[in-house]
mmCIF file of C-alpha atoms in Angstrom:
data_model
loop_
_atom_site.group_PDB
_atom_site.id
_atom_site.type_symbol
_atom_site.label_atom_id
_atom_site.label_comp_id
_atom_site.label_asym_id
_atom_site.label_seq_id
_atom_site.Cartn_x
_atom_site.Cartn_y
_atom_site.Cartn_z
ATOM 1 C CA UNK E 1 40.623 67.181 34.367
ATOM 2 C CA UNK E 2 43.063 64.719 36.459
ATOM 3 C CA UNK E 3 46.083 66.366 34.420
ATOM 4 C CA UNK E 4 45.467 69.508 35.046
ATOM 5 C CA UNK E 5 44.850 69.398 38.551
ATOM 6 C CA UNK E 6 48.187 67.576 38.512
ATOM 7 C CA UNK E 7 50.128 70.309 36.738
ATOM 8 C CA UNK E 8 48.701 73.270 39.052
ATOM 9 C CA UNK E 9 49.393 71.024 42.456
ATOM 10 C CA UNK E 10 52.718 70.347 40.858
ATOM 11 C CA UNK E 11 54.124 73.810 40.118
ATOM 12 C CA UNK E 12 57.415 72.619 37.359
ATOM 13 C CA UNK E 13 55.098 69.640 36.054
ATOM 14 C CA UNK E 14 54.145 71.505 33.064
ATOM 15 C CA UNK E 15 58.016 73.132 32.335
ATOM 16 C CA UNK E 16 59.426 69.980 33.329
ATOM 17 C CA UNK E 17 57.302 67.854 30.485
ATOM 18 C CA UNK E 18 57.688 70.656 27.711
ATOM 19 C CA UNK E 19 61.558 70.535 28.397
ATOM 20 C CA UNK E 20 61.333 66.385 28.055
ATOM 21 C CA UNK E 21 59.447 66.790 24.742
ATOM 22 C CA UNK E 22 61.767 69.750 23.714
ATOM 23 C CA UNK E 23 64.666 67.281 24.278
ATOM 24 C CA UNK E 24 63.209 64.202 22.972
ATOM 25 C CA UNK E 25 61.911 65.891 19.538
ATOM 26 C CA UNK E 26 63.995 68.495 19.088
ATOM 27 C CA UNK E 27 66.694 66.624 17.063
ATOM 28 C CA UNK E 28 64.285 65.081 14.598
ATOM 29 C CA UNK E 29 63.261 68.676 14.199
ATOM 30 C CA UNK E 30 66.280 69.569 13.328
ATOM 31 C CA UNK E 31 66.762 67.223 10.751
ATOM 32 C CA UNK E 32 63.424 67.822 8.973
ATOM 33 C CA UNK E 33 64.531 71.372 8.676
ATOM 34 C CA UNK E 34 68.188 71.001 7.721
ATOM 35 C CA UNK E 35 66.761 68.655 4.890
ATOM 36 C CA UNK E 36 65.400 71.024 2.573
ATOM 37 C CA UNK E 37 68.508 73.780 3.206
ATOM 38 C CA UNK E 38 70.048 74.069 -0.562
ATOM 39 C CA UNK E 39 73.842 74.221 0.898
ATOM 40 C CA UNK E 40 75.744 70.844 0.872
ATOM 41 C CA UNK E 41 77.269 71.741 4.601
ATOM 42 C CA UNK E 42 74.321 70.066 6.649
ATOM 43 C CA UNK E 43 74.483 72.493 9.325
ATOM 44 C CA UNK E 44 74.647 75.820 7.424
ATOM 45 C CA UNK E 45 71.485 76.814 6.395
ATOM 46 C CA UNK E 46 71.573 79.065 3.385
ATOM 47 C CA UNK E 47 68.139 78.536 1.369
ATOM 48 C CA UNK E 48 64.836 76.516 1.041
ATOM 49 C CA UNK E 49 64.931 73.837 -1.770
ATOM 50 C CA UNK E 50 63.664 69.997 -2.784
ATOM 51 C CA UNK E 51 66.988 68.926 -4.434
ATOM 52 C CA UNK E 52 67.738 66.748 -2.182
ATOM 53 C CA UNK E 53 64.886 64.371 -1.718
ATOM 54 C CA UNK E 54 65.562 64.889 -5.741
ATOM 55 C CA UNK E 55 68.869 63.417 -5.209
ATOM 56 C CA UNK E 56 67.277 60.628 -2.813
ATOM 57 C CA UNK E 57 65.131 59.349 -5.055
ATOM 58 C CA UNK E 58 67.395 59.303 -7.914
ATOM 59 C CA UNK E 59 69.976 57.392 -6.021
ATOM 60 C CA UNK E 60 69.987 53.637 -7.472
ATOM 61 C CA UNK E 61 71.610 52.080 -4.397
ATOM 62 C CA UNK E 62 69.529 54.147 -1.733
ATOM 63 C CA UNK E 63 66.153 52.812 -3.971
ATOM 64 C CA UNK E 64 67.900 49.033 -4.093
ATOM 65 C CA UNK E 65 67.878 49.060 -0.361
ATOM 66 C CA UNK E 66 65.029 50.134 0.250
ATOM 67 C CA UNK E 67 63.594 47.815 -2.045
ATOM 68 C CA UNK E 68 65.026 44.947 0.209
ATOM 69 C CA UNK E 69 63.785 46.529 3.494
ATOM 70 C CA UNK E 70 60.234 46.740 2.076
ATOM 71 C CA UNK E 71 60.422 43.288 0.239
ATOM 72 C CA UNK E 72 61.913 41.492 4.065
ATOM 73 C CA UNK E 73 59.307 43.998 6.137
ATOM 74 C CA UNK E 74 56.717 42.532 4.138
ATOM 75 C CA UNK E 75 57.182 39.064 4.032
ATOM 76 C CA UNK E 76 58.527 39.028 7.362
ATOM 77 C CA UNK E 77 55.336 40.937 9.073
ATOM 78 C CA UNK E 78 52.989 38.797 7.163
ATOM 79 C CA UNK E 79 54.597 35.433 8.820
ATOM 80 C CA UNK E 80 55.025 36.712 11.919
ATOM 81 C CA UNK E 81 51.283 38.641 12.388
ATOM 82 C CA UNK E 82 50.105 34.854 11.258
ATOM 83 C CA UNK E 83 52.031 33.292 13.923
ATOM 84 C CA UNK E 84 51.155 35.545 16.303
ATOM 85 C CA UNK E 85 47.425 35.316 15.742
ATOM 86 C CA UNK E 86 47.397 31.593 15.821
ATOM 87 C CA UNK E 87 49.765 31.732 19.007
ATOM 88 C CA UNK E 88 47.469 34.600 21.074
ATOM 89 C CA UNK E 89 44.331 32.705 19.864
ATOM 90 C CA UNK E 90 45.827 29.151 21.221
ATOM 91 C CA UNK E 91 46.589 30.601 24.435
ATOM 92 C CA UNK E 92 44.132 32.975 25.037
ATOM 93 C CA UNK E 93 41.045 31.073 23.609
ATOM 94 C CA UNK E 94 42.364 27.682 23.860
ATOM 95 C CA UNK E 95 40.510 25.533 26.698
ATOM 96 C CA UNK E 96 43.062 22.958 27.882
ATOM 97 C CA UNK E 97 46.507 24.875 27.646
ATOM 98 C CA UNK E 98 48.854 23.216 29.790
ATOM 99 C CA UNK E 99 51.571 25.652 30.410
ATOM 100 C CA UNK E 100 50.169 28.523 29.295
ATOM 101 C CA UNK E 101 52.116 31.108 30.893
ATOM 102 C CA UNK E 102 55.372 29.054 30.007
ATOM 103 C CA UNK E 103 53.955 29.072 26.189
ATOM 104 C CA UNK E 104 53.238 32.708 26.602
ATOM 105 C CA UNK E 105 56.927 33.443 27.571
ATOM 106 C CA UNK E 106 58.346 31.271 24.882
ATOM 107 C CA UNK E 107 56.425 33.367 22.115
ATOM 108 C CA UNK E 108 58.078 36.770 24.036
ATOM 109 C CA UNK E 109 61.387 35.594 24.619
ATOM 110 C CA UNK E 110 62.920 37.832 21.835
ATOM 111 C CA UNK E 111 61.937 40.662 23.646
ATOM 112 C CA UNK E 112 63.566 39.646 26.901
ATOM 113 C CA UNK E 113 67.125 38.968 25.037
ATOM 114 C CA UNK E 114 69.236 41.392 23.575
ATOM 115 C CA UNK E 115 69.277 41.729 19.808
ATOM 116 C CA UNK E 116 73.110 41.089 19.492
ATOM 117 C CA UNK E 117 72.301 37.497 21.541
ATOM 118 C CA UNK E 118 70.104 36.760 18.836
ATOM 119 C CA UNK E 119 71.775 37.534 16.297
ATOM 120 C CA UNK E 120 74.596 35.907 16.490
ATOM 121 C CA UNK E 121 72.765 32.880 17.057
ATOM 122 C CA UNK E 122 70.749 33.340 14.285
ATOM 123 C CA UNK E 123 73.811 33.146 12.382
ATOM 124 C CA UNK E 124 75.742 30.183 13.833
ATOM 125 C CA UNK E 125 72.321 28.104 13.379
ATOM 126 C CA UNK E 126 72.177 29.356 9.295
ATOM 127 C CA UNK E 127 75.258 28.913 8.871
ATOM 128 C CA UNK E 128 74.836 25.006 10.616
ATOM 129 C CA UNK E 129 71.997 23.906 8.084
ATOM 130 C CA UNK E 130 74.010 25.649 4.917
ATOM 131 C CA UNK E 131 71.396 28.695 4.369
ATOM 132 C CA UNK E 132 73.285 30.678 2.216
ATOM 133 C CA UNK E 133 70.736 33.045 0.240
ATOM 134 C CA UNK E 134 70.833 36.575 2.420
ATOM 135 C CA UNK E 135 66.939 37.261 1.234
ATOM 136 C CA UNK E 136 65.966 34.246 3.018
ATOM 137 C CA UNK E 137 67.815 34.578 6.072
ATOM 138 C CA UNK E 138 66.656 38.154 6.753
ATOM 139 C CA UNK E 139 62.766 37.065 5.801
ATOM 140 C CA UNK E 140 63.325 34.053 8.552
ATOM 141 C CA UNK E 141 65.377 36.109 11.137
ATOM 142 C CA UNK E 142 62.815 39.310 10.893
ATOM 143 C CA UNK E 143 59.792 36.642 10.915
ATOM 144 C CA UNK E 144 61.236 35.424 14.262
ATOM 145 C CA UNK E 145 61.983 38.417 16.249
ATOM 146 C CA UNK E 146 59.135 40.313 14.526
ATOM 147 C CA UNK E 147 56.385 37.609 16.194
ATOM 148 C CA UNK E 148 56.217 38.736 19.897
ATOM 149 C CA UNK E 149 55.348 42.627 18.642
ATOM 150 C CA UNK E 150 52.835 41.603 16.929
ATOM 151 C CA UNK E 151 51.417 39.159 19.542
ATOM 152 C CA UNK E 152 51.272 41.619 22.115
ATOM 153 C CA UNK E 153 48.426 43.804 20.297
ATOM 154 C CA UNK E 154 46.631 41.015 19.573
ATOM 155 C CA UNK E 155 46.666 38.999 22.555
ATOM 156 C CA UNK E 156 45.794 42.470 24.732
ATOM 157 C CA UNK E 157 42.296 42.443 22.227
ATOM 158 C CA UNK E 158 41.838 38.963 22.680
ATOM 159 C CA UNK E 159 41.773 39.376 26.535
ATOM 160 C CA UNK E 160 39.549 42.188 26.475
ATOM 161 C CA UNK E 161 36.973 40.767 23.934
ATOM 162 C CA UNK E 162 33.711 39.136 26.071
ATOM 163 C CA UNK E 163 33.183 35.693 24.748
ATOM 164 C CA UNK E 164 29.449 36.546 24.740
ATOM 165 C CA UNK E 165 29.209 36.924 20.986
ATOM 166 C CA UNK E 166 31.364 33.580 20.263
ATOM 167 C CA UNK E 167 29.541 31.624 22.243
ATOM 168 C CA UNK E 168 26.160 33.383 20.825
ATOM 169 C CA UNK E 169 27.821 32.351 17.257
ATOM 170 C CA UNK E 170 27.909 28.456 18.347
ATOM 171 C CA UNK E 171 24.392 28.551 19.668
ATOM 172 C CA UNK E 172 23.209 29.208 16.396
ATOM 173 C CA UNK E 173 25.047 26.194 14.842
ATOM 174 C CA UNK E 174 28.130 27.973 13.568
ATOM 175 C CA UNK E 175 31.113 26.272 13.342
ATOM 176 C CA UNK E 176 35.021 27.427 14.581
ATOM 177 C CA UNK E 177 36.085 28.938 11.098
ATOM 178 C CA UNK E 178 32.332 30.888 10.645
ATOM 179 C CA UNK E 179 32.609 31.917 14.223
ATOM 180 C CA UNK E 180 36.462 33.290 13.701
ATOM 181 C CA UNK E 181 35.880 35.305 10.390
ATOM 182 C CA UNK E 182 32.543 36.751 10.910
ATOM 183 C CA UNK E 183 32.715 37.760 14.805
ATOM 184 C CA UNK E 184 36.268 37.335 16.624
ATOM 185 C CA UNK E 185 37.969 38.297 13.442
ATOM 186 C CA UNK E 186 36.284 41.764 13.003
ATOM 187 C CA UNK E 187 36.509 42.332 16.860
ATOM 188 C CA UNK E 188 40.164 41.866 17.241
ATOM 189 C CA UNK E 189 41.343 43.377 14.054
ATOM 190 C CA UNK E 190 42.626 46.592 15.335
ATOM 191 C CA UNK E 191 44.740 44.476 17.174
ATOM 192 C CA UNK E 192 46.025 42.681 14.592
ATOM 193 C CA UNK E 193 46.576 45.691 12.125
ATOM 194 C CA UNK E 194 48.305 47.465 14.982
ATOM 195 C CA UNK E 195 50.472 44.243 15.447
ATOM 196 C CA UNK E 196 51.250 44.311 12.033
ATOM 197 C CA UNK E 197 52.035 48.020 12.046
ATOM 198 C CA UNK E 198 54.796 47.784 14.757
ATOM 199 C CA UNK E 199 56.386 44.094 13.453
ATOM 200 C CA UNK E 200 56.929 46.300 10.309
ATOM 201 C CA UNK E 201 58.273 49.146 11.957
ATOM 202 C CA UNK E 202 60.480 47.131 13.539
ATOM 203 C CA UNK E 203 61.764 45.081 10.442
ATOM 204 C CA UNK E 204 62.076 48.263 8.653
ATOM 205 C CA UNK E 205 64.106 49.640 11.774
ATOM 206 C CA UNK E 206 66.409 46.524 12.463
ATOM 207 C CA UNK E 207 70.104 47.046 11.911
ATOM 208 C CA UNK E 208 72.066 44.632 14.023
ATOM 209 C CA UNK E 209 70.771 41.704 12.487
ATOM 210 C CA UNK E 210 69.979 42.831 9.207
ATOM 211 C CA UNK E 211 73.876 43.956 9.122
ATOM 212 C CA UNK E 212 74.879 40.057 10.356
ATOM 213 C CA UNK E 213 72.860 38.478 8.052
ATOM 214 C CA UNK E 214 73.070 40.809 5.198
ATOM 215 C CA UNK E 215 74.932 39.246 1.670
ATOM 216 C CA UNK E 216 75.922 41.324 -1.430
ATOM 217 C CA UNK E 217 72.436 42.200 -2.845
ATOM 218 C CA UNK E 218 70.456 42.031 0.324
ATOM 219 C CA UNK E 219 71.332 45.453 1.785
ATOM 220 C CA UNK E 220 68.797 46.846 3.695
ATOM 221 C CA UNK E 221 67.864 50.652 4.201
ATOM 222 C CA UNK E 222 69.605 50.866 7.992
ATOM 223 C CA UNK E 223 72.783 49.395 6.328
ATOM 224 C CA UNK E 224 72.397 51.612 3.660
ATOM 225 C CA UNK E 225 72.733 54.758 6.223
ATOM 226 C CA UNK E 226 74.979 53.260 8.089
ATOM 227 C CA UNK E 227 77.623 53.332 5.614
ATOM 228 C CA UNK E 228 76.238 56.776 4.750
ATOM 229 C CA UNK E 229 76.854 57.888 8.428
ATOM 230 C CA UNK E 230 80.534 56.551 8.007
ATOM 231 C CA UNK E 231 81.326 58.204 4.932
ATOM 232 C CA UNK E 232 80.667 61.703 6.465
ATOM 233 C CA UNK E 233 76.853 63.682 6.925
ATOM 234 C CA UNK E 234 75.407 64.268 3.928
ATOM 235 C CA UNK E 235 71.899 66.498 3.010
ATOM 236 C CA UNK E 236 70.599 63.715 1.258
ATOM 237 C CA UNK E 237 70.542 61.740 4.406
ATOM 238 C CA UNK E 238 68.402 64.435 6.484
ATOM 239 C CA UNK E 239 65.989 63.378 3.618
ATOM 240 C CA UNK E 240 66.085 60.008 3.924
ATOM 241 C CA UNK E 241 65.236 60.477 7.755
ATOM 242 C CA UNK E 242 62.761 62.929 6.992
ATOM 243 C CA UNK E 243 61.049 60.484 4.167
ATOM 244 C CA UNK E 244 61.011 57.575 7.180
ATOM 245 C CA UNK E 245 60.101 59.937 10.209
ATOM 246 C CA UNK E 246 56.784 60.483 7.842
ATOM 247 C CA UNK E 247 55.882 57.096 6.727
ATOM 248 C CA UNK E 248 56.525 56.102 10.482
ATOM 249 C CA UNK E 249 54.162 58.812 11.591
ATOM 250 C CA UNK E 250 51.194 57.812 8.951
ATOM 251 C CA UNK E 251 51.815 53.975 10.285
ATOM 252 C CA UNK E 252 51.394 55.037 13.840
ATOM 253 C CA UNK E 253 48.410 57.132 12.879
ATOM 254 C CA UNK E 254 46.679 54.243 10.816
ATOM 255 C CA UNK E 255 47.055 52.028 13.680
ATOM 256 C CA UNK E 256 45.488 54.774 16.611
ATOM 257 C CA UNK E 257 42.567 55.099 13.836
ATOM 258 C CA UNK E 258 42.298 51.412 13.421
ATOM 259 C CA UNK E 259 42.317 50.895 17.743
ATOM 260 C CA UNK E 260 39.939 54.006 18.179
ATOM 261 C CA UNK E 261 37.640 52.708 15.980
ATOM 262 C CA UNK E 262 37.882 49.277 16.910
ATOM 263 C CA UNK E 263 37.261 50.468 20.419
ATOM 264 C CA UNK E 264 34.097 52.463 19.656
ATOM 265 C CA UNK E 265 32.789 49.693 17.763
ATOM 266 C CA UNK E 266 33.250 47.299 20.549
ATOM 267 C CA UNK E 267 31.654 49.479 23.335
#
């Protein structure tokens, strides 16, 4: 009701948001379309065909890296939702935090640095204590910078959970660990699946550091296109983007299902 009185006492409201959405989608249109045109010139459209997401699955390298980007996005989102948890719970449910705003900032400061900062520290401090295996590095660098987007979700649940029920758990005798797995646990897990979500999104996204800390063997799926990109547009790379424009949309939609539901549920 609010929005549309907006758009009629605002005349170009409604043109000027169709234009933004226009502009900010229209490219990523463009590419979902271009990716099943049958000519091998990306932008001359001659007829429909699959051949090549064909050609995208059947490429060794292209399946190699993203074999690494799942294998680091995995590990990585699993240590840093962990983290994460233990940090939002600390400061959010934790009684006598000194410093909690101070801890709070420490667990974000990733997001208030640029990426390039980090990496390149990332790298002179690996290549201080002799790390050497590019697997590891990525899992620890994406673990690290991964952490604050999943602590965000979860400490936003945490602060809008009542403590009614936890401290209705403890009256009846349970202890900490009961009390976390059968009440705050269910309550705040749409935060932490939609914490998850996003650190993975954002390990799976991650070039700048992934192409500092990369080795032979340890090429990840934005490297991967990267040299793609370099070596001149190719089909098979409008169906790449398409593939990971779709997984990123059924991510995004698990974790709205996961918060709508975890929202009913709680009211």
């Amino acid at each position: 009701m609010s929005a549309t009185h907006d758009v009629k006492r605002y005349p170009g409201l409604g043109l000027l948001t169709t234009l933004f959405f226009v502009y900010l989608y229209a490219p990523l249109a463009v590419i979902v379309i271009y990716s099943f045109n049958a000519n091998r010139i990306a932008g001359v459209w001659t007829e429909f065909s699959l051949q090549w997401y064909s050609a995208a699955i059947e490429n060794q390298a292209l399946m190699n890296a993203l074999k690494t980007s799942l294998t680091v996005a995995a590990i990585a989102t699993t240590v840093a939702t962990l983290i994460a948890l233990s940090a939002a719970l600390a400061i959010i449910r934790g009684k006598n935090v000194r410093f909690r705003k101070l801890s709070e900032t420490i667990v974000n400061l990733p997001l208030l640095l640029p990426e390039i900062v980090l990496a390149v520290a990332t790298l002179i401090l690996f290549s201080l204590i002799g790390v050497q295996n590019g697997l590891l590095k990525l899992v620890i660098a994406h673990s690290a910078f991964c952490t604050p987007f999943a602590f965000l979700p979860i400490r936003a649940r945490l602060q809008g959970m009542s403590l009614d029920l936890e401290e209705a758990s403890a009256d009846l005798y349970a202890d900490r660990w009961t009390t976390f797995r059968r009440v705050t646990l269910p309550l705040i897990f749409p935060g932490v699946f939609s914490g998850a979500m996003l650190a993975f999104l954002i390990s799976m996204d991650d070039f700048i550091t992934s192409n500092m800390l990369s080795s032979g063997g340890t090429t990840t799926l934005p490297i991967y296109i990267f040299s793609l990109i370099r070596s001149g547009t190719s089909p098979e790379l409008n169906a790449i983007a398409t593939l990971l424009i779709l997984a990123s949309l059924l991510l995004a939609t698990a974790a709205l299902f996961m918060a709508a539901r975890g929202t009913r549920d709680h009211a």
